[in-house]
Amino acid sequence: MSEQIIDAGGLHKSYRMGRVDLHVLRGVSFSVKPGEFVAVIGASGSGKSTLLHIIGLLDEQDRGRLVLDGNDAANFSRRRRNKIRCRDIGFIFQFYHLLGELNVLENVMLPAKVDCSTVGWLGRRRRTRARAGELLDRLGLKDRLRHRPKELSGGERQRVAIARALINEPKILLADEPTGNLDSKTGRQILDLLKEFNKAGQTIVMVTHDSNLAAAATRILHLRDGRLK
């Protein structure tokens, strides 16, 4: 593993809005070491989610350098980007993004299934099911395996999303306002879970507008008007 698991240099990103260009990121540079818990804090519209999407290979910068675990993302083919996004990066979103037609166990297992051929999945399914069950048990959801997302509370849905993000044992866990849709008590519980996984060695980058939430991280970066301050 590289000394820096994330190394971003001079990231720029803009979007065309009608007749004008909206500059979202204006030369963002930072790095993250393996095992760090880094929070990026900023107001709505400061570019936090855009930055996270670029790091997670969901979007591409207009200019600048992104190196993940020693590999320059500019050299990634579309297929390799998809593989890295599935295997090496876990995502936790504010609104969970669980599939309503699948139960809890199936939602958690989905990233592992997507990463396999049909034949490969036959050999991997039992191990994946066991890991999903262990994660859900650890997250207090062992009695919810057959429930569908609509039958769960917001906190339970977010814990399912955390288990899904961790199913492939990713090198990097990205969290976009992970407590933004939860009450304060449930939000603290989710934050405690993230801290627990970080203590076990999980690298985490979290974006938030909440300074209290950011204070739980080992390092805080402030993003304002597309620039780190």
C-alpha positions as protocol buffer text, in pm:
chain_id: "A"
residue {
  index: 1
  type: MET
  ca { x: 0 y: 0 z: 0 }
}
residue {
  index: 2
  type: SER
  ca { x: 124 y: 351 z: -84 }
}
residue {
  index: 3
  type: GLU
  ca { x: 222 y: 596 z: 191 }
}
residue {
  index: 4
  type: GLN
  ca { x: -68 y: 813 z: 77 }
}
residue {
  index: 5
  type: ILE
  ca { x: -385 y: 623 z: -8 }
}
residue {
  index: 6
  type: ILE
  ca { x: -536 y: 942 z: -154 }
}
residue {
  index: 7
  type: ASP
  ca { x: -323 y: 1216 z: -312 }
}
residue {
  index: 8
  type: ALA
  ca { x: -514 y: 1496 z: -483 }
}
residue {
  index: 9
  type: GLY
  ca { x: -336 y: 1790 z: -643 }
}
residue {
  index: 10
  type: GLY
  ca { x: -493 y: 2102 z: -794 }
}
residue {
  index: 11
  type: LEU
  ca { x: -838 y: 1957 z: -858 }
}
residue {
  index: 12
  type: HIS
  ca { x: -1067 y: 2181 z: -1065 }
}
residue {
  index: 13
  type: LYS
  ca { x: -1426 y: 2105 z: -1159 }
}
residue {
  index: 14
  type: SER
  ca { x: -1694 y: 2316 z: -1322 }
}
residue {
  index: 15
  type: TYR
  ca { x: -2039 y: 2254 z: -1466 }
}
residue {
  index: 16
  type: ARG
  ca { x: -2221 y: 2433 z: -1746 }
}
residue {
  index: 17
  type: MET
  ca { x: -2535 y: 2603 z: -1610 }
}
residue {
  index: 18
  type: GLY
  ca { x: -2723 y: 2760 z: -1899 }
}
residue {
  index: 19
  type: ARG
  ca { x: -2487 y: 3022 z: -2043 }
}
residue {
  index: 20
  type: VAL
  ca { x: -2241 y: 3029 z: -1757 }
}
residue {
  index: 21
  type: ASP
  ca { x: -1985 y: 2793 z: -1605 }
}
residue {
  index: 22
  type: LEU
  ca { x: -2028 y: 2714 z: -1237 }
}
residue {
  index: 23
  type: HIS
  ca { x: -1684 y: 2662 z: -1082 }
}
residue {
  index: 24
  type: VAL
  ca { x: -1726 y: 2411 z: -801 }
}
residue {
  index: 25
  type: LEU
  ca { x: -1366 y: 2316 z: -721 }
}
residue {
  index: 26
  type: ARG
  ca { x: -1084 y: 2565 z: -765 }
}
residue {
  index: 27
  type: GLY
  ca { x: -750 y: 2392 z: -718 }
}
residue {
  index: 28
  type: VAL
  ca { x: -811 y: 2156 z: -425 }
}
residue {
  index: 29
  type: SER
  ca { x: -502 y: 1971 z: -297 }
}
residue {
  index: 30
  type: PHE
  ca { x: -479 y: 1730 z: -4 }
}
residue {
  index: 31
  type: SER
  ca { x: -369 y: 1380 z: 87 }
}
residue {
  index: 32
  type: VAL
  ca { x: -491 y: 1104 z: 317 }
}
residue {
  index: 33
  type: LYS
  ca { x: -279 y: 835 z: 481 }
}
residue {
  index: 34
  type: PRO
  ca { x: -405 y: 479 z: 529 }
}
residue {
  index: 35
  type: GLY
  ca { x: -608 y: 451 z: 849 }
}
residue {
  index: 36
  type: GLU
  ca { x: -691 y: 821 z: 877 }
}
residue {
  index: 37
  type: PHE
  ca { x: -1039 y: 958 z: 945 }
}
residue {
  index: 38
  type: VAL
  ca { x: -1057 y: 1288 z: 757 }
}
residue {
  index: 39
  type: ALA
  ca { x: -1358 y: 1519 z: 764 }
}
residue {
  index: 40
  type: VAL
  ca { x: -1414 y: 1782 z: 496 }
}
residue {
  index: 41
  type: ILE
  ca { x: -1642 y: 2050 z: 632 }
}
residue {
  index: 42
  type: GLY
  ca { x: -1815 y: 2325 z: 437 }
}
residue {
  index: 43
  type: ALA
  ca { x: -2145 y: 2496 z: 373 }
}
residue {
  index: 44
  type: SER
  ca { x: -2396 y: 2374 z: 118 }
}
residue {
  index: 45
  type: GLY
  ca { x: -2262 y: 2447 z: -231 }
}
residue {
  index: 46
  type: SER
  ca { x: -1897 y: 2461 z: -123 }
}
residue {
  index: 47
  type: GLY
  ca { x: -1806 y: 2160 z: -339 }
}
residue {
  index: 48
  type: LYS
  ca { x: -1792 y: 1887 z: -73 }
}
residue {
  index: 49
  type: SER
  ca { x: -1999 y: 1626 z: -256 }
}
residue {
  index: 50
  type: THR
  ca { x: -1829 y: 1701 z: -587 }
}
residue {
  index: 51
  type: LEU
  ca { x: -1492 y: 1642 z: -424 }
}
residue {
  index: 52
  type: LEU
  ca { x: -1611 y: 1313 z: -276 }
}
residue {
  index: 53
  type: HIS
  ca { x: -1751 y: 1200 z: -610 }
}
residue {
  index: 54
  type: ILE
  ca { x: -1419 y: 1266 z: -781 }
}
residue {
  index: 55
  type: ILE
  ca { x: -1225 y: 1076 z: -514 }
}
residue {
  index: 56
  type: GLY
  ca { x: -1474 y: 791 z: -547 }
}
residue {
  index: 57
  type: LEU
  ca { x: -1441 y: 783 z: -929 }
}
residue {
  index: 58
  type: LEU
  ca { x: -1807 y: 872 z: -974 }
}
residue {
  index: 59
  type: ASP
  ca { x: -1700 y: 1189 z: -1156 }
}
residue {
  index: 60
  type: GLU
  ca { x: -1383 y: 1322 z: -1317 }
}
residue {
  index: 61
  type: GLN
  ca { x: -1200 y: 1648 z: -1254 }
}
residue {
  index: 62
  type: ASP
  ca { x: -1145 y: 1898 z: -1536 }
}
residue {
  index: 63
  type: ARG
  ca { x: -786 y: 1956 z: -1428 }
}
residue {
  index: 64
  type: GLY
  ca { x: -554 y: 1830 z: -1158 }
}
residue {
  index: 65
  type: ARG
  ca { x: -417 y: 1500 z: -1034 }
}
residue {
  index: 66
  type: LEU
  ca { x: -581 y: 1219 z: -841 }
}
residue {
  index: 67
  type: VAL
  ca { x: -366 y: 928 z: -722 }
}
residue {
  index: 68
  type: LEU
  ca { x: -530 y: 639 z: -537 }
}
residue {
  index: 69
  type: ASP
  ca { x: -302 y: 398 z: -351 }
}
residue {
  index: 70
  type: GLY
  ca { x: -8 y: 499 z: -570 }
}
residue {
  index: 71
  type: ASN
  ca { x: -198 y: 471 z: -901 }
}
residue {
  index: 72
  type: ASP
  ca { x: -277 y: 776 z: -1114 }
}
residue {
  index: 73
  type: ALA
  ca { x: -651 y: 774 z: -1190 }
}
residue {
  index: 74
  type: ALA
  ca { x: -581 y: 941 z: -1525 }
}
residue {
  index: 75
  type: ASN
  ca { x: -449 y: 605 z: -1644 }
}
residue {
  index: 76
  type: PHE
  ca { x: -758 y: 408 z: -1543 }
}
residue {
  index: 77
  type: SER
  ca { x: -972 y: 261 z: -1818 }
}
residue {
  index: 78
  type: ARG
  ca { x: -1348 y: 270 z: -1774 }
}
residue {
  index: 79
  type: ARG
  ca { x: -1342 y: -98 z: -1675 }
}
residue {
  index: 80
  type: ARG
  ca { x: -1070 y: -44 z: -1417 }
}
residue {
  index: 81
  type: ARG
  ca { x: -1251 y: 257 z: -1271 }
}
residue {
  index: 82
  type: ASN
  ca { x: -1559 y: 39 z: -1229 }
}
residue {
  index: 83
  type: LYS
  ca { x: -1356 y: -237 z: -1061 }
}
residue {
  index: 84
  type: ILE
  ca { x: -1184 y: 1 z: -819 }
}
residue {
  index: 85
  type: ARG
  ca { x: -1513 y: 174 z: -738 }
}
residue {
  index: 86
  type: CYS
  ca { x: -1669 y: -161 z: -655 }
}
residue {
  index: 87
  type: ARG
  ca { x: -1382 y: -337 z: -478 }
}
residue {
  index: 88
  type: ASP
  ca { x: -1166 y: -67 z: -318 }
}
residue {
  index: 89
  type: ILE
  ca { x: -1411 y: 213 z: -237 }
}
residue {
  index: 90
  type: GLY
  ca { x: -1719 y: 195 z: -16 }
}
residue {
  index: 91
  type: PHE
  ca { x: -1988 y: 464 z: -30 }
}
residue {
  index: 92
  type: ILE
  ca { x: -2228 y: 583 z: 241 }
}
residue {
  index: 93
  type: PHE
  ca { x: -2485 y: 838 z: 124 }
}
residue {
  index: 94
  type: GLN
  ca { x: -2719 y: 1066 z: 316 }
}
residue {
  index: 95
  type: PHE
  ca { x: -3030 y: 907 z: 163 }
}
residue {
  index: 96
  type: TYR
  ca { x: -2911 y: 543 z: 188 }
}
residue {
  index: 97
  type: HIS
  ca { x: -2990 y: 445 z: -175 }
}
residue {
  index: 98
  type: LEU
  ca { x: -3108 y: 98 z: -80 }
}
residue {
  index: 99
  type: LEU
  ca { x: -3306 y: -103 z: -335 }
}
residue {
  index: 100
  type: GLY
  ca { x: -3663 y: -140 z: -217 }
}
residue {
  index: 101
  type: GLU
  ca { x: -3722 y: -469 z: -396 }
}
residue {
  index: 102
  type: LEU
  ca { x: -3436 y: -637 z: -209 }
}
residue {
  index: 103
  type: ASN
  ca { x: -3427 y: -733 z: 156 }
}
residue {
  index: 104
  type: VAL
  ca { x: -3154 y: -621 z: 398 }
}
residue {
  index: 105
  type: LEU
  ca { x: -2925 y: -918 z: 336 }
}
residue {
  index: 106
  type: GLU
  ca { x: -2961 y: -890 z: -41 }
}
residue {
  index: 107
  type: ASN
  ca { x: -2886 y: -516 z: -36 }
}
residue {
  index: 108
  type: VAL
  ca { x: -2567 y: -574 z: 162 }
}
residue {
  index: 109
  type: MET
  ca { x: -2450 y: -856 z: -65 }
}
residue {
  index: 110
  type: LEU
  ca { x: -2519 y: -666 z: -387 }
}
residue {
  index: 111
  type: PRO
  ca { x: -2174 y: -503 z: -442 }
}
residue {
  index: 112
  type: ALA
  ca { x: -2003 y: -841 z: -408 }
}
residue {
  index: 113
  type: LYS
  ca { x: -2247 y: -996 z: -654 }
}
residue {
  index: 114
  type: VAL
  ca { x: -2202 y: -716 z: -908 }
}
residue {
  index: 115
  type: ASP
  ca { x: -1825 y: -775 z: -898 }
}
residue {
  index: 116
  type: CYS
  ca { x: -1858 y: -1144 z: -1000 }
}
residue {
  index: 117
  type: SER
  ca { x: -1942 y: -1341 z: -1307 }
}
residue {
  index: 118
  type: THR
  ca { x: -2231 y: -1583 z: -1276 }
}
residue {
  index: 119
  type: VAL
  ca { x: -1992 y: -1876 z: -1226 }
}
residue {
  index: 120
  type: GLY
  ca { x: -1775 y: -1676 z: -987 }
}
residue {
  index: 121
  type: TRP
  ca { x: -2076 y: -1581 z: -779 }
}
residue {
  index: 122
  type: LEU
  ca { x: -2170 y: -1946 z: -726 }
}
residue {
  index: 123
  type: GLY
  ca { x: -1836 y: -2000 z: -554 }
}
residue {
  index: 124
  type: ARG
  ca { x: -1839 y: -1674 z: -364 }
}
residue {
  index: 125
  type: ARG
  ca { x: -2201 y: -1653 z: -254 }
}
residue {
  index: 126
  type: ARG
  ca { x: -2166 y: -1855 z: 68 }
}
residue {
  index: 127
  type: ARG
  ca { x: -1864 y: -1654 z: 190 }
}
residue {
  index: 128
  type: THR
  ca { x: -2035 y: -1328 z: 102 }
}
residue {
  index: 129
  type: ARG
  ca { x: -2353 y: -1428 z: 284 }
}
residue {
  index: 130
  type: ALA
  ca { x: -2148 y: -1516 z: 593 }
}
residue {
  index: 131
  type: ARG
  ca { x: -1963 y: -1181 z: 587 }
}
residue {
  index: 132
  type: ALA
  ca { x: -2288 y: -989 z: 533 }
}
residue {
  index: 133
  type: GLY
  ca { x: -2443 y: -1169 z: 828 }
}
residue {
  index: 134
  type: GLU
  ca { x: -2141 y: -1088 z: 1047 }
}
residue {
  index: 135
  type: LEU
  ca { x: -2150 y: -720 z: 953 }
}
residue {
  index: 136
  type: LEU
  ca { x: -2523 y: -691 z: 1012 }
}
residue {
  index: 137
  type: ASP
  ca { x: -2489 y: -869 z: 1346 }
}
residue {
  index: 138
  type: ARG
  ca { x: -2212 y: -627 z: 1446 }
}
residue {
  index: 139
  type: LEU
  ca { x: -2436 y: -337 z: 1345 }
}
residue {
  index: 140
  type: GLY
  ca { x: -2726 y: -469 z: 1552 }
}
residue {
  index: 141
  type: LEU
  ca { x: -2939 y: -587 z: 1262 }
}
residue {
  index: 142
  type: LYS
  ca { x: -2929 y: -965 z: 1292 }
}
residue {
  index: 143
  type: ASP
  ca { x: -3309 y: -973 z: 1335 }
}
residue {
  index: 144
  type: ARG
  ca { x: -3370 y: -760 z: 1024 }
}
residue {
  index: 145
  type: LEU
  ca { x: -3208 y: -973 z: 753 }
}
residue {
  index: 146
  type: ARG
  ca { x: -3534 y: -1048 z: 569 }
}
residue {
  index: 147
  type: HIS
  ca { x: -3690 y: -706 z: 613 }
}
residue {
  index: 148
  type: ARG
  ca { x: -3717 y: -464 z: 323 }
}
residue {
  index: 149
  type: PRO
  ca { x: -3592 y: -103 z: 352 }
}
residue {
  index: 150
  type: LYS
  ca { x: -3944 y: 40 z: 392 }
}
residue {
  index: 151
  type: GLU
  ca { x: -3982 y: -168 z: 710 }
}
residue {
  index: 152
  type: LEU
  ca { x: -3676 y: -9 z: 875 }
}
residue {
  index: 153
  type: SER
  ca { x: -3616 y: 314 z: 1062 }
}
residue {
  index: 154
  type: GLY
  ca { x: -3379 y: 577 z: 921 }
}
residue {
  index: 155
  type: GLY
  ca { x: -3100 y: 468 z: 1153 }
}
residue {
  index: 156
  type: GLU
  ca { x: -3145 y: 104 z: 1056 }
}
residue {
  index: 157
  type: ARG
  ca { x: -3136 y: 192 z: 688 }
}
residue {
  index: 158
  type: GLN
  ca { x: -2812 y: 382 z: 734 }
}
residue {
  index: 159
  type: ARG
  ca { x: -2659 y: 88 z: 920 }
}
residue {
  index: 160
  type: VAL
  ca { x: -2757 y: -136 z: 628 }
}
residue {
  index: 161
  type: ALA
  ca { x: -2588 y: 114 z: 397 }
}
residue {
  index: 162
  type: ILE
  ca { x: -2272 y: 99 z: 610 }
}
residue {
  index: 163
  type: ALA
  ca { x: -2270 y: -282 z: 593 }
}
residue {
  index: 164
  type: ARG
  ca { x: -2315 y: -266 z: 216 }
}
residue {
  index: 165
  type: ALA
  ca { x: -2027 y: -18 z: 188 }
}
residue {
  index: 166
  type: LEU
  ca { x: -1800 y: -253 z: 385 }
}
residue {
  index: 167
  type: ILE
  ca { x: -1896 y: -585 z: 225 }
}
residue {
  index: 168
  type: ASN
  ca { x: -1599 y: -590 z: -16 }
}
residue {
  index: 169
  type: GLU
  ca { x: -1354 y: -479 z: 255 }
}
residue {
  index: 170
  type: PRO
  ca { x: -1273 y: -151 z: 75 }
}
residue {
  index: 171
  type: LYS
  ca { x: -948 y: 37 z: 124 }
}
residue {
  index: 172
  type: ILE
  ca { x: -1139 y: 366 z: 141 }
}
residue {
  index: 173
  type: LEU
  ca { x: -1478 y: 443 z: 293 }
}
residue {
  index: 174
  type: LEU
  ca { x: -1643 y: 763 z: 167 }
}
residue {
  index: 175
  type: ALA
  ca { x: -1933 y: 914 z: 364 }
}
residue {
  index: 176
  type: ASP
  ca { x: -2145 y: 1198 z: 225 }
}
residue {
  index: 177
  type: GLU
  ca { x: -2341 y: 1364 z: 509 }
}
residue {
  index: 178
  type: PRO
  ca { x: -2401 y: 1019 z: 665 }
}
residue {
  index: 179
  type: THR
  ca { x: -2614 y: 1157 z: 952 }
}
residue {
  index: 180
  type: GLY
  ca { x: -2781 y: 1442 z: 764 }
}
residue {
  index: 181
  type: ASN
  ca { x: -3113 y: 1260 z: 734 }
}
residue {
  index: 182
  type: LEU
  ca { x: -3121 y: 1135 z: 1095 }
}
residue {
  index: 183
  type: ASP
  ca { x: -3219 y: 1272 z: 1435 }
}
residue {
  index: 184
  type: SER
  ca { x: -2932 y: 1375 z: 1663 }
}
residue {
  index: 185
  type: LYS
  ca { x: -2937 y: 1062 z: 1881 }
}
residue {
  index: 186
  type: THR
  ca { x: -2936 y: 823 z: 1585 }
}
residue {
  index: 187
  type: GLY
  ca { x: -2674 y: 1039 z: 1415 }
}
residue {
  index: 188
  type: ARG
  ca { x: -2442 y: 1001 z: 1713 }
}
residue {
  index: 189
  type: GLN
  ca { x: -2487 y: 624 z: 1699 }
}
residue {
  index: 190
  type: ILE
  ca { x: -2389 y: 618 z: 1331 }
}
residue {
  index: 191
  type: LEU
  ca { x: -2088 y: 838 z: 1403 }
}
residue {
  index: 192
  type: ASP
  ca { x: -1980 y: 605 z: 1684 }
}
residue {
  index: 193
  type: LEU
  ca { x: -1992 y: 316 z: 1437 }
}
residue {
  index: 194
  type: LEU
  ca { x: -1770 y: 501 z: 1192 }
}
residue {
  index: 195
  type: LYS
  ca { x: -1522 y: 578 z: 1469 }
}
residue {
  index: 196
  type: GLU
  ca { x: -1524 y: 211 z: 1569 }
}
residue {
  index: 197
  type: PHE
  ca { x: -1442 y: 96 z: 1216 }
}
residue {
  index: 198
  type: ASN
  ca { x: -1171 y: 363 z: 1189 }
}
residue {
  index: 199
  type: LYS
  ca { x: -1008 y: 239 z: 1510 }
}
residue {
  index: 200
  type: ALA
  ca { x: -997 y: -104 z: 1347 }
}
residue {
  index: 201
  type: GLY
  ca { x: -794 y: 47 z: 1061 }
}
residue {
  index: 202
  type: GLN
  ca { x: -1056 y: 162 z: 808 }
}
residue {
  index: 203
  type: THR
  ca { x: -961 y: 474 z: 612 }
}
residue {
  index: 204
  type: ILE
  ca { x: -1256 y: 717 z: 607 }
}
residue {
  index: 205
  type: VAL
  ca { x: -1321 y: 1045 z: 428 }
}
residue {
  index: 206
  type: MET
  ca { x: -1643 y: 1214 z: 537 }
}
residue {
  index: 207
  type: VAL
  ca { x: -1797 y: 1536 z: 410 }
}
residue {
  index: 208
  type: THR
  ca { x: -2035 y: 1733 z: 629 }
}
residue {
  index: 209
  type: HIS
  ca { x: -2160 y: 2081 z: 711 }
}
residue {
  index: 210
  type: ASP
  ca { x: -2178 y: 1992 z: 1082 }
}
residue {
  index: 211
  type: SER
  ca { x: -1875 y: 2100 z: 1287 }
}
residue {
  index: 212
  type: ASN
  ca { x: -1979 y: 1875 z: 1576 }
}
residue {
  index: 213
  type: LEU
  ca { x: -1980 y: 1577 z: 1343 }
}
residue {
  index: 214
  type: ALA
  ca { x: -1646 y: 1674 z: 1192 }
}
residue {
  index: 215
  type: ALA
  ca { x: -1489 y: 1694 z: 1538 }
}
residue {
  index: 216
  type: ALA
  ca { x: -1500 y: 1314 z: 1560 }
}
residue {
  index: 217
  type: ALA
  ca { x: -1244 y: 1284 z: 1279 }
}
residue {
  index: 218
  type: THR
  ca { x: -870 y: 1272 z: 1332 }
}
residue {
  index: 219
  type: ARG
  ca { x: -820 y: 1560 z: 1087 }
}
residue {
  index: 220
  type: ILE
  ca { x: -1050 y: 1834 z: 956 }
}
residue {
  index: 221
  type: LEU
  ca { x: -1026 y: 2016 z: 622 }
}
residue {
  index: 222
  type: HIS
  ca { x: -1235 y: 2329 z: 558 }
}
residue {
  index: 223
  type: LEU
  ca { x: -1375 y: 2376 z: 208 }
}
residue {
  index: 224
  type: ARG
  ca { x: -1505 y: 2720 z: 115 }
}
residue {
  index: 225
  type: ASP
  ca { x: -1605 y: 2840 z: -233 }
}
residue {
  index: 226
  type: GLY
  ca { x: -1428 y: 2546 z: -392 }
}
residue {
  index: 227
  type: ARG
  ca { x: -1099 y: 2598 z: -208 }
}
residue {
  index: 228
  type: LEU
  ca { x: -950 y: 2440 z: 100 }
}
residue {
  index: 229
  type: LYS
  ca { x: -888 y: 2698 z: 372 }
}
